[in-house]
């Protein structure tokens, strides 16, 4: 039977009603008490590393989550992180950089409704995440077909080479800026002197103003100043073609 560690960080899944609305307050022991049947699937332990609303997540807290995985890496076969939904994708992405040569599953999950609520989705989400960390679903995991797109499923199947290591260094001097009609060029002078990298959300497949407000010229100034520039699109589909 595999050993799985549940790492609790707060979020809606671990919240209770308070005078100020939902507040993270449930520790990992109480979370586990709501899914007693999972004991038949794996040997499950839990730790609480923080209890924050995920709107307050930041790089140093992400590093604490990664460190919790690293500190327990040799003792467990997989890890589940109970996390708030607002910034879950950011933390999960950070783990892919912080946890080097990862050969064990680290699964993030959360919920739209607290685990104590009547119609909560938390119990199923938590149980499913633990089962996924065990790679058990009638003896196997069924991957969504979308993973075949762009070779993602193939990437998951590649053997891991090298020893596991942790590197929690993240550069916080990054800005995400949505291009909008009438955006003023002078904001780019501030960016050039303040940030080391900027991600621009352009129009359509890469449209950026280049006449009255010549944003294209300002982007070239950033590049010449050594700022890392990434350009993407505000649109959900089709990608970008500058």
GROMACS .gro file of C-alpha atoms in nm:
model
  242
    1UNK     CA    1   0.000   0.000   0.000
    2UNK     CA    2   0.142   0.336  -0.104
    3UNK     CA    3   0.216   0.617   0.140
    4UNK     CA    4   0.069   0.957   0.056
    5UNK     CA    5   0.124   1.287   0.238
    6UNK     CA    6  -0.150   1.549   0.240
    7UNK     CA    7  -0.007   1.902   0.267
    8UNK     CA    8  -0.269   2.152   0.385
    9UNK     CA    9  -0.223   2.520   0.302
   10UNK     CA   10  -0.566   2.671   0.366
   11UNK     CA   11  -0.800   2.795   0.094
   12UNK     CA   12  -1.176   2.752   0.058
   13UNK     CA   13  -1.147   2.377   0.105
   14UNK     CA   14  -1.031   2.439   0.465
   15UNK     CA   15  -1.247   2.742   0.544
   16UNK     CA   16  -1.521   2.805   0.796
   17UNK     CA   17  -1.775   3.085   0.827
   18UNK     CA   18  -1.663   3.384   1.032
   19UNK     CA   19  -1.771   3.744   1.083
   20UNK     CA   20  -1.554   3.840   0.789
   21UNK     CA   21  -1.686   3.566   0.560
   22UNK     CA   22  -1.507   3.243   0.480
   23UNK     CA   23  -1.176   3.213   0.664
   24UNK     CA   24  -0.920   2.930   0.640
   25UNK     CA   25  -0.928   2.763   0.980
   26UNK     CA   26  -0.944   2.386   0.935
   27UNK     CA   27  -0.624   2.191   0.996
   28UNK     CA   28  -0.516   1.880   0.813
   29UNK     CA   29  -0.650   1.641   1.079
   30UNK     CA   30  -1.002   1.776   1.036
   31UNK     CA   31  -0.969   1.755   0.658
   32UNK     CA   32  -0.873   1.389   0.682
   33UNK     CA   33  -1.162   1.320   0.919
   34UNK     CA   34  -1.404   1.400   0.637
   35UNK     CA   35  -1.267   1.125   0.409
   36UNK     CA   36  -1.229   0.818   0.635
   37UNK     CA   37  -1.286   0.571   0.349
   38UNK     CA   38  -0.963   0.674   0.179
   39UNK     CA   39  -0.773   0.467   0.437
   40UNK     CA   40  -0.858   0.160   0.229
   41UNK     CA   41  -0.671   0.307  -0.069
   42UNK     CA   42  -0.340   0.412   0.085
   43UNK     CA   43  -0.151   0.491   0.402
   44UNK     CA   44  -0.225   0.858   0.449
   45UNK     CA   45  -0.057   1.119   0.667
   46UNK     CA   46  -0.102   1.494   0.678
   47UNK     CA   47   0.076   1.814   0.773
   48UNK     CA   48  -0.040   2.176   0.784
   49UNK     CA   49   0.225   2.413   0.653
   50UNK     CA   50   0.009   2.727   0.649
   51UNK     CA   51  -0.354   2.835   0.666
   52UNK     CA   52  -0.402   3.118   0.418
   53UNK     CA   53  -0.659   3.237   0.172
   54UNK     CA   54  -0.496   3.173  -0.163
   55UNK     CA   55  -0.539   3.537  -0.263
   56UNK     CA   56  -0.254   3.594  -0.016
   57UNK     CA   57  -0.026   3.332  -0.174
   58UNK     CA   58   0.321   3.462  -0.266
   59UNK     CA   59   0.659   3.322  -0.376
   60UNK     CA   60   0.788   3.271  -0.022
   61UNK     CA   61   0.479   3.069   0.072
   62UNK     CA   62   0.512   2.869  -0.250
   63UNK     CA   63   0.869   2.794  -0.145
   64UNK     CA   64   0.738   2.663   0.189
   65UNK     CA   65   0.510   2.419   0.004
   66UNK     CA   66   0.800   2.298  -0.209
   67UNK     CA   67   1.016   2.261   0.100
   68UNK     CA   68   0.747   2.047   0.266
   69UNK     CA   69   0.758   1.812  -0.033
   70UNK     CA   70   1.138   1.803  -0.028
   71UNK     CA   71   1.158   1.740   0.347
   72UNK     CA   72   0.931   1.437   0.312
   73UNK     CA   73   1.031   1.321  -0.034
   74UNK     CA   74   1.205   1.001   0.069
   75UNK     CA   75   0.929   0.894   0.310
   76UNK     CA   76   0.628   0.902   0.075
   77UNK     CA   77   0.523   0.774  -0.267
   78UNK     CA   78   0.316   1.080  -0.355
   79UNK     CA   79   0.190   1.414  -0.230
   80UNK     CA   80  -0.141   1.601  -0.237
   81UNK     CA   81  -0.153   1.976  -0.175
   82UNK     CA   82  -0.487   2.115  -0.054
   83UNK     CA   83  -0.481   2.471  -0.187
   84UNK     CA   84  -0.712   2.765  -0.252
   85UNK     CA   85  -0.845   2.787  -0.606
   86UNK     CA   86  -0.764   3.153  -0.681
   87UNK     CA   87  -0.389   3.101  -0.716
   88UNK     CA   88  -0.363   2.723  -0.739
   89UNK     CA   89  -0.236   2.735  -1.097
   90UNK     CA   90   0.042   2.976  -0.998
   91UNK     CA   91   0.160   2.753  -0.712
   92UNK     CA   92   0.140   2.438  -0.922
   93UNK     CA   93   0.346   2.605  -1.195
   94UNK     CA   94   0.602   2.718  -0.939
   95UNK     CA   95   0.641   2.360  -0.816
   96UNK     CA   96   0.742   2.246  -1.164
   97UNK     CA   97   1.043   2.476  -1.141
   98UNK     CA   98   1.123   2.440  -0.771
   99UNK     CA   99   1.112   2.059  -0.759
  100UNK     CA  100   1.386   1.933  -0.990
  101UNK     CA  101   1.387   1.579  -1.134
  102UNK     CA  102   1.059   1.503  -0.963
  103UNK     CA  103   0.980   1.133  -0.991
  104UNK     CA  104   0.677   1.121  -0.763
  105UNK     CA  105   0.331   1.275  -0.813
  106UNK     CA  106   0.252   1.610  -0.653
  107UNK     CA  107  -0.120   1.672  -0.699
  108UNK     CA  108  -0.295   2.002  -0.626
  109UNK     CA  109  -0.662   2.015  -0.536
  110UNK     CA  110  -0.913   2.252  -0.381
  111UNK     CA  111  -1.285   2.318  -0.381
  112UNK     CA  112  -1.549   2.575  -0.461
  113UNK     CA  113  -1.734   2.501  -0.136
  114UNK     CA  114  -1.578   2.441   0.210
  115UNK     CA  115  -1.546   2.081   0.322
  116UNK     CA  116  -1.783   2.144   0.617
  117UNK     CA  117  -2.065   2.273   0.391
  118UNK     CA  118  -2.364   2.058   0.301
  119UNK     CA  119  -2.316   2.039  -0.076
  120UNK     CA  120  -1.939   2.058  -0.078
  121UNK     CA  121  -1.727   1.933  -0.366
  122UNK     CA  122  -1.427   1.913  -0.133
  123UNK     CA  123  -1.465   1.551  -0.021
  124UNK     CA  124  -1.472   1.415  -0.374
  125UNK     CA  125  -1.196   1.645  -0.493
  126UNK     CA  126  -0.973   1.548  -0.205
  127UNK     CA  127  -1.042   1.176  -0.242
  128UNK     CA  128  -0.987   1.189  -0.618
  129UNK     CA  129  -0.658   1.375  -0.574
  130UNK     CA  130  -0.532   1.117  -0.326
  131UNK     CA  131  -0.632   0.835  -0.559
  132UNK     CA  132  -0.453   1.010  -0.844
  133UNK     CA  133  -0.140   1.049  -0.630
  134UNK     CA  134  -0.157   0.671  -0.580
  135UNK     CA  135  -0.227   0.626  -0.955
  136UNK     CA  136  -0.521   0.405  -0.867
  137UNK     CA  137  -0.851   0.400  -1.052
  138UNK     CA  138  -0.954   0.038  -1.090
  139UNK     CA  139  -0.583  -0.032  -1.096
  140UNK     CA  140  -0.486   0.246  -1.336
  141UNK     CA  141  -0.514   0.615  -1.415
  142UNK     CA  142  -0.721   0.727  -1.713
  143UNK     CA  143  -0.567   1.039  -1.863
  144UNK     CA  144  -0.783   1.292  -2.044
  145UNK     CA  145  -0.736   1.281  -2.421
  146UNK     CA  146  -0.644   1.651  -2.425
  147UNK     CA  147  -0.303   1.551  -2.288
  148UNK     CA  148  -0.222   1.399  -2.626
  149UNK     CA  149  -0.225   1.751  -2.770
  150UNK     CA  150   0.127   1.887  -2.820
  151UNK     CA  151   0.279   1.572  -2.670
  152UNK     CA  152   0.190   1.641  -2.307
  153UNK     CA  153   0.103   1.276  -2.242
  154UNK     CA  154   0.434   1.170  -2.392
  155UNK     CA  155   0.613   1.409  -2.158
  156UNK     CA  156   0.442   1.252  -1.857
  157UNK     CA  157   0.560   0.909  -1.970
  158UNK     CA  158   0.927   1.003  -2.001
  159UNK     CA  159   1.156   0.850  -1.737
  160UNK     CA  160   1.309   1.096  -1.492
  161UNK     CA  161   1.687   1.115  -1.494
  162UNK     CA  162   1.899   1.275  -1.226
  163UNK     CA  163   1.859   1.306  -0.851
  164UNK     CA  164   1.570   1.493  -0.694
  165UNK     CA  165   1.663   1.845  -0.581
  166UNK     CA  166   1.487   2.160  -0.468
  167UNK     CA  167   1.552   2.516  -0.580
  168UNK     CA  168   1.311   2.771  -0.434
  169UNK     CA  169   1.464   3.079  -0.595
  170UNK     CA  170   1.200   3.281  -0.781
  171UNK     CA  171   1.234   3.628  -0.926
  172UNK     CA  172   0.941   3.843  -0.808
  173UNK     CA  173   1.031   4.135  -1.037
  174UNK     CA  174   0.794   4.023  -1.312
  175UNK     CA  175   0.497   4.219  -1.448
  176UNK     CA  176   0.196   4.099  -1.646
  177UNK     CA  177   0.045   4.378  -1.855
  178UNK     CA  178  -0.268   4.363  -2.066
  179UNK     CA  179  -0.249   4.585  -2.376
  180UNK     CA  180  -0.563   4.801  -2.406
  181UNK     CA  181  -0.679   5.076  -2.643
  182UNK     CA  182  -0.517   5.404  -2.539
  183UNK     CA  183  -0.243   5.255  -2.322
  184UNK     CA  184   0.017   5.528  -2.255
  185UNK     CA  185   0.380   5.471  -2.356
  186UNK     CA  186   0.522   5.635  -2.041
  187UNK     CA  187   0.430   5.331  -1.829
  188UNK     CA  188   0.707   5.145  -2.012
  189UNK     CA  189   0.972   5.378  -1.874
  190UNK     CA  190   0.864   5.276  -1.524
  191UNK     CA  191   0.871   4.909  -1.625
  192UNK     CA  192   1.222   4.943  -1.770
  193UNK     CA  193   1.360   5.079  -1.443
  194UNK     CA  194   1.165   4.851  -1.208
  195UNK     CA  195   1.118   4.502  -1.352
  196UNK     CA  196   1.344   4.231  -1.489
  197UNK     CA  197   1.076   4.067  -1.699
  198UNK     CA  198   0.736   4.153  -1.845
  199UNK     CA  199   0.461   3.946  -2.007
  200UNK     CA  200   0.241   4.137  -2.251
  201UNK     CA  201  -0.111   4.020  -2.332
  202UNK     CA  202  -0.153   4.149  -2.686
  203UNK     CA  203  -0.462   4.182  -2.904
  204UNK     CA  204  -0.568   3.887  -3.121
  205UNK     CA  205  -0.276   3.687  -3.256
  206UNK     CA  206  -0.021   3.947  -3.149
  207UNK     CA  207  -0.148   4.294  -3.232
  208UNK     CA  208   0.034   4.578  -3.052
  209UNK     CA  209  -0.024   4.953  -3.117
  210UNK     CA  210   0.251   5.112  -3.329
  211UNK     CA  211   0.119   5.453  -3.445
  212UNK     CA  212   0.002   5.739  -3.215
  213UNK     CA  213   0.092   5.547  -2.903
  214UNK     CA  214   0.387   5.349  -3.037
  215UNK     CA  215   0.402   5.061  -2.794
  216UNK     CA  216   0.611   4.850  -3.030
  217UNK     CA  217   0.897   5.102  -3.004
  218UNK     CA  218   0.872   5.100  -2.623
  219UNK     CA  219   0.890   4.720  -2.619
  220UNK     CA  220   1.212   4.737  -2.821
  221UNK     CA  221   1.348   4.981  -2.561
  222UNK     CA  222   1.275   4.727  -2.289
  223UNK     CA  223   1.455   4.455  -2.483
  224UNK     CA  224   1.756   4.681  -2.544
  225UNK     CA  225   1.766   4.754  -2.169
  226UNK     CA  226   1.793   4.382  -2.091
  227UNK     CA  227   1.438   4.328  -1.971
  228UNK     CA  228   1.305   3.982  -2.059
  229UNK     CA  229   0.996   4.031  -2.277
  230UNK     CA  230   0.731   3.767  -2.346
  231UNK     CA  231   0.432   3.838  -2.569
  232UNK     CA  232   0.114   3.631  -2.555
  233UNK     CA  233  -0.249   3.693  -2.643
  234UNK     CA  234  -0.557   3.791  -2.446
  235UNK     CA  235  -0.758   3.539  -2.651
  236UNK     CA  236  -0.826   3.190  -2.519
  237UNK     CA  237  -0.772   3.004  -2.848
  238UNK     CA  238  -0.554   3.010  -3.161
  239UNK     CA  239  -0.225   3.124  -3.008
  240UNK     CA  240   0.000   3.401  -3.138
  241UNK     CA  241   0.184   3.488  -3.461
  242UNK     CA  242   0.380   3.812  -3.442
   0.00000   0.00000   0.00000
